[in-house]
Amino acid sequence: MTIQEKAAAMKLDSSKMAAKPAEVRNGALCNIKNSLLRNQQEIFDANAQDLAEAEKNNIPEAVVKRLKFTEQKLLDVTKGIENLIALEDMVYETQFVRELDNGLTLVRESCPIGVIGVIFEARPDALVQIASLCIKSGNCAILKGGSETKNTNRILFQLIYDAAVQSGLPENCLFQAQLRDEISALLNCHESVDLLIPRGSNAFVQYIMDNTKIPVMGHADGLCHIYVDKEFDIEKAIPVIIDAKTQYTAACNAVETLLIHKDALDALMPRLCEALKAHQIELRATQEIADQYECVLAVEEDFATEYLDLILSAKTVENIEEAVNHINRYGSHHTDCIITEEQNAAEYFMKMVDSAGVYQNCSTRFADGFRYGFGAEVGISTGKIHARGPVGIEGLLTYKYKLFGNGQIVADYASGKKQFHFKDIK
Amino acid sequence: MTIQEKAAAMKLDSSKMAAKPAEVRNGALCNIKNSLLRNQQEIFDANAQDLAEAEKNNIPEAVVKRLKFTEQKLLDVTKGIENLIALEDMVYETQFVRELDNGLTLVRESCPIGVIGVIFEARPDALVQIASLCIKSGNCAILKGGSETKNTNRILFQLIYDAAVQSGLPENCLFQAQLRDEISALLNCHESVDLLIPRGSNAFVQYIMDNTKIPVMGHADGLCHIYVDKEFDIEKAIPVIIDAKTQYTAACNAVETLLIHKDALDALMPRLCEALKAHQIELRATQEIADQYECVLAVEEDFATEYLDLILSAKTVENIEEAVNHINRYGSHHTDCIITEEQNAAEYFMKMVDSAGVYQNCSTRFADGFRYGFGAEVGISTGKIHARGPVGIEGLLTYKYKLFGNGQIVADYASGKKQFHFKDIK
């Protein structure tokens, strides 16, 4: 079966999947959890194969760390599944009920999107999380993980799929794409796939966005800013800047550019330079900063660069308006922070900065589904259509309008014989 | 200024537009309404020019009817603006407030999307409605109307724009594209335009969807079904079918295909054939119907055709499952109706049919923003991402996450020094 044929079969099954009640979906999650625990040795053996291949191929240490599926990671993902089971069901939620006229009632109810394609990095725990989220939300899913974890993914997927179908989910609820060239086949499935969620490098996500008619949710860039305002608390500024840069430097929500109000420069820089040095962070700053403090001179391009490295660009601004304009122009609409003790300044910044996350006095690294309390996330969206920011179950749902009548026709309302009375019941 | 330059300027102004409080946006709407009323003669004169050109070009009568901007239409649109002003403001609505930890509070707030491009049919009232909806929702808008109304649109836009800017809205809040080749330029503005809403013929909308990286909201096809179930009330079935076909035959929510439970055929057909004949509707049906009743024999393609004409395709089905499968396969996920007195059948149909609107015992023609009580609509979406079905103000909004802290860093939570407590406040 080609990916196209498989996707078409999933599309047909997606209504059956969507109609499964919460008990069946939660039952499947419970069986998946138990199966993973019962078959853990098989999973660890497959993972050992992936690790051996990674060593042979000189895969970098940081990647190997993500590949490794330890007992702790198994406990984490099964705990994650338990949390999902405990989470209140959001499918078939009545969003509003409106009586349009006597005996003519409009109901808006949430429902699954249908068929979701997720392309994700080489991390076995990601496969388990994404499959669980899709089952909890009643969606069919096509999963494509990084090839470096192919052995682990194969056994994980088999255990998940078998448990899902044995629990009563439809035959085509889940499918694993295993070959790299299946990605381009998947991109052509706009007749059957409702939403694509790519995760990975900027270039990869951008490639996906540029090469499919399927709606794409995600983010290519993560160029986050911290702006230090005139009235700021240095005891907050220094740890927040250092955390946002170093807590996970390669993350999309790490800070890349620091904007400093010109009147804040003298109070901030001496201690900041010390802290940057202690953490081996290279500072690339504009002339007025470089004149006074030890750093590399920044060029225009620095402010358009997502370093994902221990480098921080910096420039001074005349006022908060300039900071906002810089962020809206150079930023990626991901997450941007103001360090200020002035509530008016925070309010202005948060209203004017056009990003999914606008923060006051805390690290940009908080932009994450788990840290927002969503239980899990399938990705972070910098788009403004559908879901924005970290995306949990809600982003995997849409809604439908149900209209209950007893023979009403539009002609009666067009002619004025009858009138709508629009009474909101819920 | 090219469209690209204009769109980029609008993008920069979109934050200013988004930050305008409800009073300013409503004030602008009020001034627009007054200006349209005050300058009505100028509008009618321009419209007379359009009508004269239409006559010269032998534009069909149905189109001319839409072109014509009468005193009644002016009253309707100004009444529409009044309704919008009265509508509760949905921008900056707090959607939830969650304390992640002491002194670390996450707020999700609705906000405008940014820059919206709307390409719409030759109807002067559409320009006023769309511009008003965008202003009410705090969005900047690029408007391109059908060329047959260019004179009327030019004066309408000028009055609206002048009143908007004089009321305090930013310089680049609205822009009117006037040339046809500006459409292709607009399609390339994915750096600046957040959402495109095309309205018009199927082929046109499909062209837009296929030729831009900007997210598109709308619908190409409207292939709606009515399924007559085993247990049905003929007093509801006949008027609903006739209304859905004839009340506005060229509309996207008109019915195109009738599915009939085999056990309902004998009870339905005699009276239906009579009614179809009385309304000059051609019936194209499958063999088992054609054997008994006078009609054209349908071919496979009939069930994939949106006639937009006085033609109705029909076929019998063995059971409700077959009806659902037919609709999910041939339909356009727009609006589909079941005629049944059995609540279980209705429930099954409404759960399993994968459409924006699923109806029981009422005309598919109800699928419309005004009839749903949304005040106005910018379009109807058959996509499942973002807004679905008729789209009013809510579909022109997104949200942002605001995180208020006092120096919190992620390292403390990663190390276990601090824990999230996730307390929902709203």
mmCIF file of C-alpha atoms in Angstrom, chain A residues 134-280:
data_model
loop_
_atom_site.group_PDB
_atom_site.id
_atom_site.type_symbol
_atom_site.label_atom_id
_atom_site.label_comp_id
_atom_site.label_asym_id
_atom_site.label_seq_id
_atom_site.Cartn_x
_atom_site.Cartn_y
_atom_site.Cartn_z
ATOM 1 C CA CYS A 134 -3.773 11.842 18.661
ATOM 2 C CA ILE A 135 -5.682 8.925 20.223
ATOM 3 C CA LYS A 136 -6.871 11.041 23.164
ATOM 4 C CA SER A 137 -8.141 13.674 20.703
ATOM 5 C CA GLY A 138 -9.835 11.106 18.413
ATOM 6 C CA ASN A 139 -7.612 11.741 15.402
ATOM 7 C CA CYS A 140 -6.045 9.269 12.982
ATOM 8 C CA ALA A 141 -2.304 9.855 12.684
ATOM 9 C CA ILE A 142 0.492 9.198 10.231
ATOM 10 C CA LEU A 143 3.782 9.238 12.128
ATOM 11 C CA LYS A 144 7.265 9.667 10.688
ATOM 12 C CA GLY A 145 10.137 9.729 13.173
ATOM 13 C CA GLY A 146 13.828 10.400 12.666
ATOM 14 C CA SER A 147 15.631 7.500 10.989
ATOM 15 C CA GLU A 148 18.256 7.275 13.746
ATOM 16 C CA THR A 149 15.622 5.638 15.985
ATOM 17 C CA LYS A 150 14.097 3.344 13.381
ATOM 18 C CA ASN A 151 14.479 0.113 15.383
ATOM 19 C CA THR A 152 13.094 1.581 18.589
ATOM 20 C CA ASN A 153 10.276 3.314 16.702
ATOM 21 C CA ARG A 154 9.350 0.114 14.876
ATOM 22 C CA ILE A 155 8.757 -1.862 18.070
ATOM 23 C CA LEU A 156 7.155 1.090 19.901
ATOM 24 C CA PHE A 157 4.763 1.666 17.025
ATOM 25 C CA GLN A 158 3.902 -2.041 16.744
ATOM 26 C CA LEU A 159 3.071 -2.269 20.453
ATOM 27 C CA ILE A 160 0.997 0.939 20.330
ATOM 28 C CA TYR A 161 -0.835 -0.006 17.150
ATOM 29 C CA ASP A 162 -1.675 -3.546 18.321
ATOM 30 C CA ALA A 163 -2.964 -2.319 21.673
ATOM 31 C CA ALA A 164 -5.005 0.419 19.966
ATOM 32 C CA VAL A 165 -6.744 -1.912 17.522
ATOM 33 C CA GLN A 166 -7.304 -4.609 20.158
ATOM 34 C CA SER A 167 -8.986 -1.893 22.265
ATOM 35 C CA GLY A 168 -11.524 -1.220 19.534
ATOM 36 C CA LEU A 169 -9.973 1.649 17.573
ATOM 37 C CA PRO A 170 -10.390 1.335 13.778
ATOM 38 C CA GLU A 171 -7.865 -0.529 11.657
ATOM 39 C CA ASN A 172 -6.530 2.650 10.072
ATOM 40 C CA CYS A 173 -6.209 4.735 13.232
ATOM 41 C CA LEU A 174 -2.405 4.898 13.097
ATOM 42 C CA PHE A 175 0.254 4.399 10.459
ATOM 43 C CA GLN A 176 4.002 4.640 10.648
ATOM 44 C CA ALA A 177 5.933 5.899 7.635
ATOM 45 C CA GLN A 178 9.405 4.452 7.779
ATOM 46 C CA LEU A 179 11.240 5.587 4.682
ATOM 47 C CA ARG A 180 12.594 9.048 4.112
ATOM 48 C CA ASP A 181 11.101 9.303 0.620
ATOM 49 C CA GLU A 182 7.687 8.629 2.120
ATOM 50 C CA ILE A 183 7.811 12.213 3.406
ATOM 51 C CA SER A 184 7.440 13.666 -0.088
ATOM 52 C CA ALA A 185 4.613 11.217 -0.787
ATOM 53 C CA LEU A 186 2.930 12.382 2.426
ATOM 54 C CA LEU A 187 3.220 16.035 1.335
ATOM 55 C CA ASN A 188 1.035 15.218 -1.672
ATOM 56 C CA CYS A 189 -1.797 13.727 0.396
ATOM 57 C CA HIS A 190 -3.822 16.963 0.618
ATOM 58 C CA GLU A 191 -6.976 15.066 -0.324
ATOM 59 C CA SER A 192 -6.727 12.898 2.783
ATOM 60 C CA VAL A 193 -4.505 14.573 5.371
ATOM 61 C CA ASP A 194 -6.073 17.513 7.223
ATOM 62 C CA LEU A 195 -3.052 18.876 9.063
ATOM 63 C CA LEU A 196 0.718 18.435 9.020
ATOM 64 C CA ILE A 197 2.874 19.053 12.071
ATOM 65 C CA PRO A 198 6.577 19.033 11.219
ATOM 66 C CA ARG A 199 9.172 19.300 13.963
ATOM 67 C CA GLY A 200 12.907 19.573 13.447
ATOM 68 C CA SER A 201 15.436 21.980 11.985
ATOM 69 C CA ASN A 202 14.334 25.337 10.578
ATOM 70 C CA ALA A 203 15.346 24.334 7.073
ATOM 71 C CA PHE A 204 13.368 21.101 7.302
ATOM 72 C CA VAL A 205 10.188 22.777 8.578
ATOM 73 C CA GLN A 206 10.517 25.498 5.950
ATOM 74 C CA TYR A 207 10.885 22.807 3.279
ATOM 75 C CA ILE A 208 7.657 21.166 4.450
ATOM 76 C CA MET A 209 5.814 24.508 4.507
ATOM 77 C CA ASP A 210 6.975 25.297 0.974
ATOM 78 C CA ASN A 211 6.113 21.930 -0.538
ATOM 79 C CA THR A 212 2.590 20.964 0.444
ATOM 80 C CA LYS A 213 -0.998 22.135 0.069
ATOM 81 C CA ILE A 214 -1.848 20.601 3.440
ATOM 82 C CA PRO A 215 -2.191 23.185 6.230
ATOM 83 C CA VAL A 216 1.028 23.151 8.287
ATOM 84 C CA MET A 217 1.197 23.916 11.996
ATOM 85 C CA GLY A 218 4.568 24.575 13.558
ATOM 86 C CA HIS A 219 7.457 26.957 13.476
ATOM 87 C CA ALA A 220 10.521 27.282 11.309
ATOM 88 C CA ASP A 221 12.366 29.940 13.291
ATOM 89 C CA GLY A 222 12.580 30.749 16.970
ATOM 90 C CA LEU A 223 14.245 34.121 17.167
ATOM 91 C CA CYS A 224 13.304 35.260 20.669
ATOM 92 C CA HIS A 225 14.113 38.613 22.278
ATOM 93 C CA ILE A 226 14.530 39.980 25.763
ATOM 94 C CA TYR A 227 14.078 43.726 26.123
ATOM 95 C CA VAL A 228 15.492 45.370 29.254
ATOM 96 C CA ASP A 229 13.427 48.476 29.943
ATOM 97 C CA LYS A 230 14.467 51.689 31.706
ATOM 98 C CA GLU A 231 13.067 50.697 35.099
ATOM 99 C CA PHE A 232 14.275 47.167 35.657
ATOM 100 C CA ASP A 233 15.376 44.924 38.491
ATOM 101 C CA ILE A 234 18.868 43.594 37.867
ATOM 102 C CA GLU A 235 18.229 40.663 40.229
ATOM 103 C CA LYS A 236 15.574 39.501 37.754
ATOM 104 C CA ALA A 237 17.319 40.546 34.545
ATOM 105 C CA ILE A 238 20.599 38.626 34.916
ATOM 106 C CA PRO A 239 19.210 35.179 35.851
ATOM 107 C CA VAL A 240 16.405 35.439 33.266
ATOM 108 C CA ILE A 241 18.824 36.349 30.441
ATOM 109 C CA ILE A 242 21.281 33.598 31.410
ATOM 110 C CA ASP A 243 18.520 30.979 31.782
ATOM 111 C CA ALA A 244 16.919 31.974 28.464
ATOM 112 C CA LYS A 245 20.290 31.583 26.719
ATOM 113 C CA THR A 246 21.802 28.577 28.491
ATOM 114 C CA GLN A 247 19.091 26.341 29.957
ATOM 115 C CA TYR A 248 18.782 24.648 26.543
ATOM 116 C CA THR A 249 20.702 26.662 24.005
ATOM 117 C CA ALA A 250 19.514 24.724 20.953
ATOM 118 C CA ALA A 251 15.816 25.182 21.770
ATOM 119 C CA CYS A 252 13.493 27.344 19.691
ATOM 120 C CA ASN A 253 12.525 29.367 22.780
ATOM 121 C CA ALA A 254 16.116 30.278 23.737
ATOM 122 C CA VAL A 255 16.861 34.015 23.560
ATOM 123 C CA GLU A 256 18.959 35.256 20.646
ATOM 124 C CA THR A 257 18.806 39.046 20.885
ATOM 125 C CA LEU A 258 18.938 41.425 23.805
ATOM 126 C CA LEU A 259 17.494 44.915 23.401
ATOM 127 C CA ILE A 260 18.523 47.437 26.053
ATOM 128 C CA HIS A 261 16.941 50.808 26.783
ATOM 129 C CA LYS A 262 19.750 53.355 26.502
ATOM 130 C CA ASP A 263 19.122 54.518 30.080
ATOM 131 C CA ALA A 264 19.442 50.949 31.371
ATOM 132 C CA LEU A 265 22.814 50.270 29.779
ATOM 133 C CA ASP A 266 25.116 51.412 32.600
ATOM 134 C CA ALA A 267 23.165 49.646 35.303
ATOM 135 C CA LEU A 268 22.931 46.388 33.341
ATOM 136 C CA MET A 269 26.191 45.886 31.480
ATOM 137 C CA PRO A 270 28.905 45.391 34.130
ATOM 138 C CA ARG A 271 27.084 42.520 35.843
ATOM 139 C CA LEU A 272 25.766 41.140 32.578
ATOM 140 C CA CYS A 273 29.254 41.003 31.014
ATOM 141 C CA GLU A 274 30.497 39.134 34.052
ATOM 142 C CA ALA A 275 27.643 36.618 33.863
ATOM 143 C CA LEU A 276 28.025 36.112 30.093
ATOM 144 C CA LYS A 277 31.737 35.475 30.577
ATOM 145 C CA ALA A 278 31.090 32.982 33.381
ATOM 146 C CA HIS A 279 28.787 31.072 31.031
ATOM 147 C CA GLN A 280 31.094 31.406 28.007
#
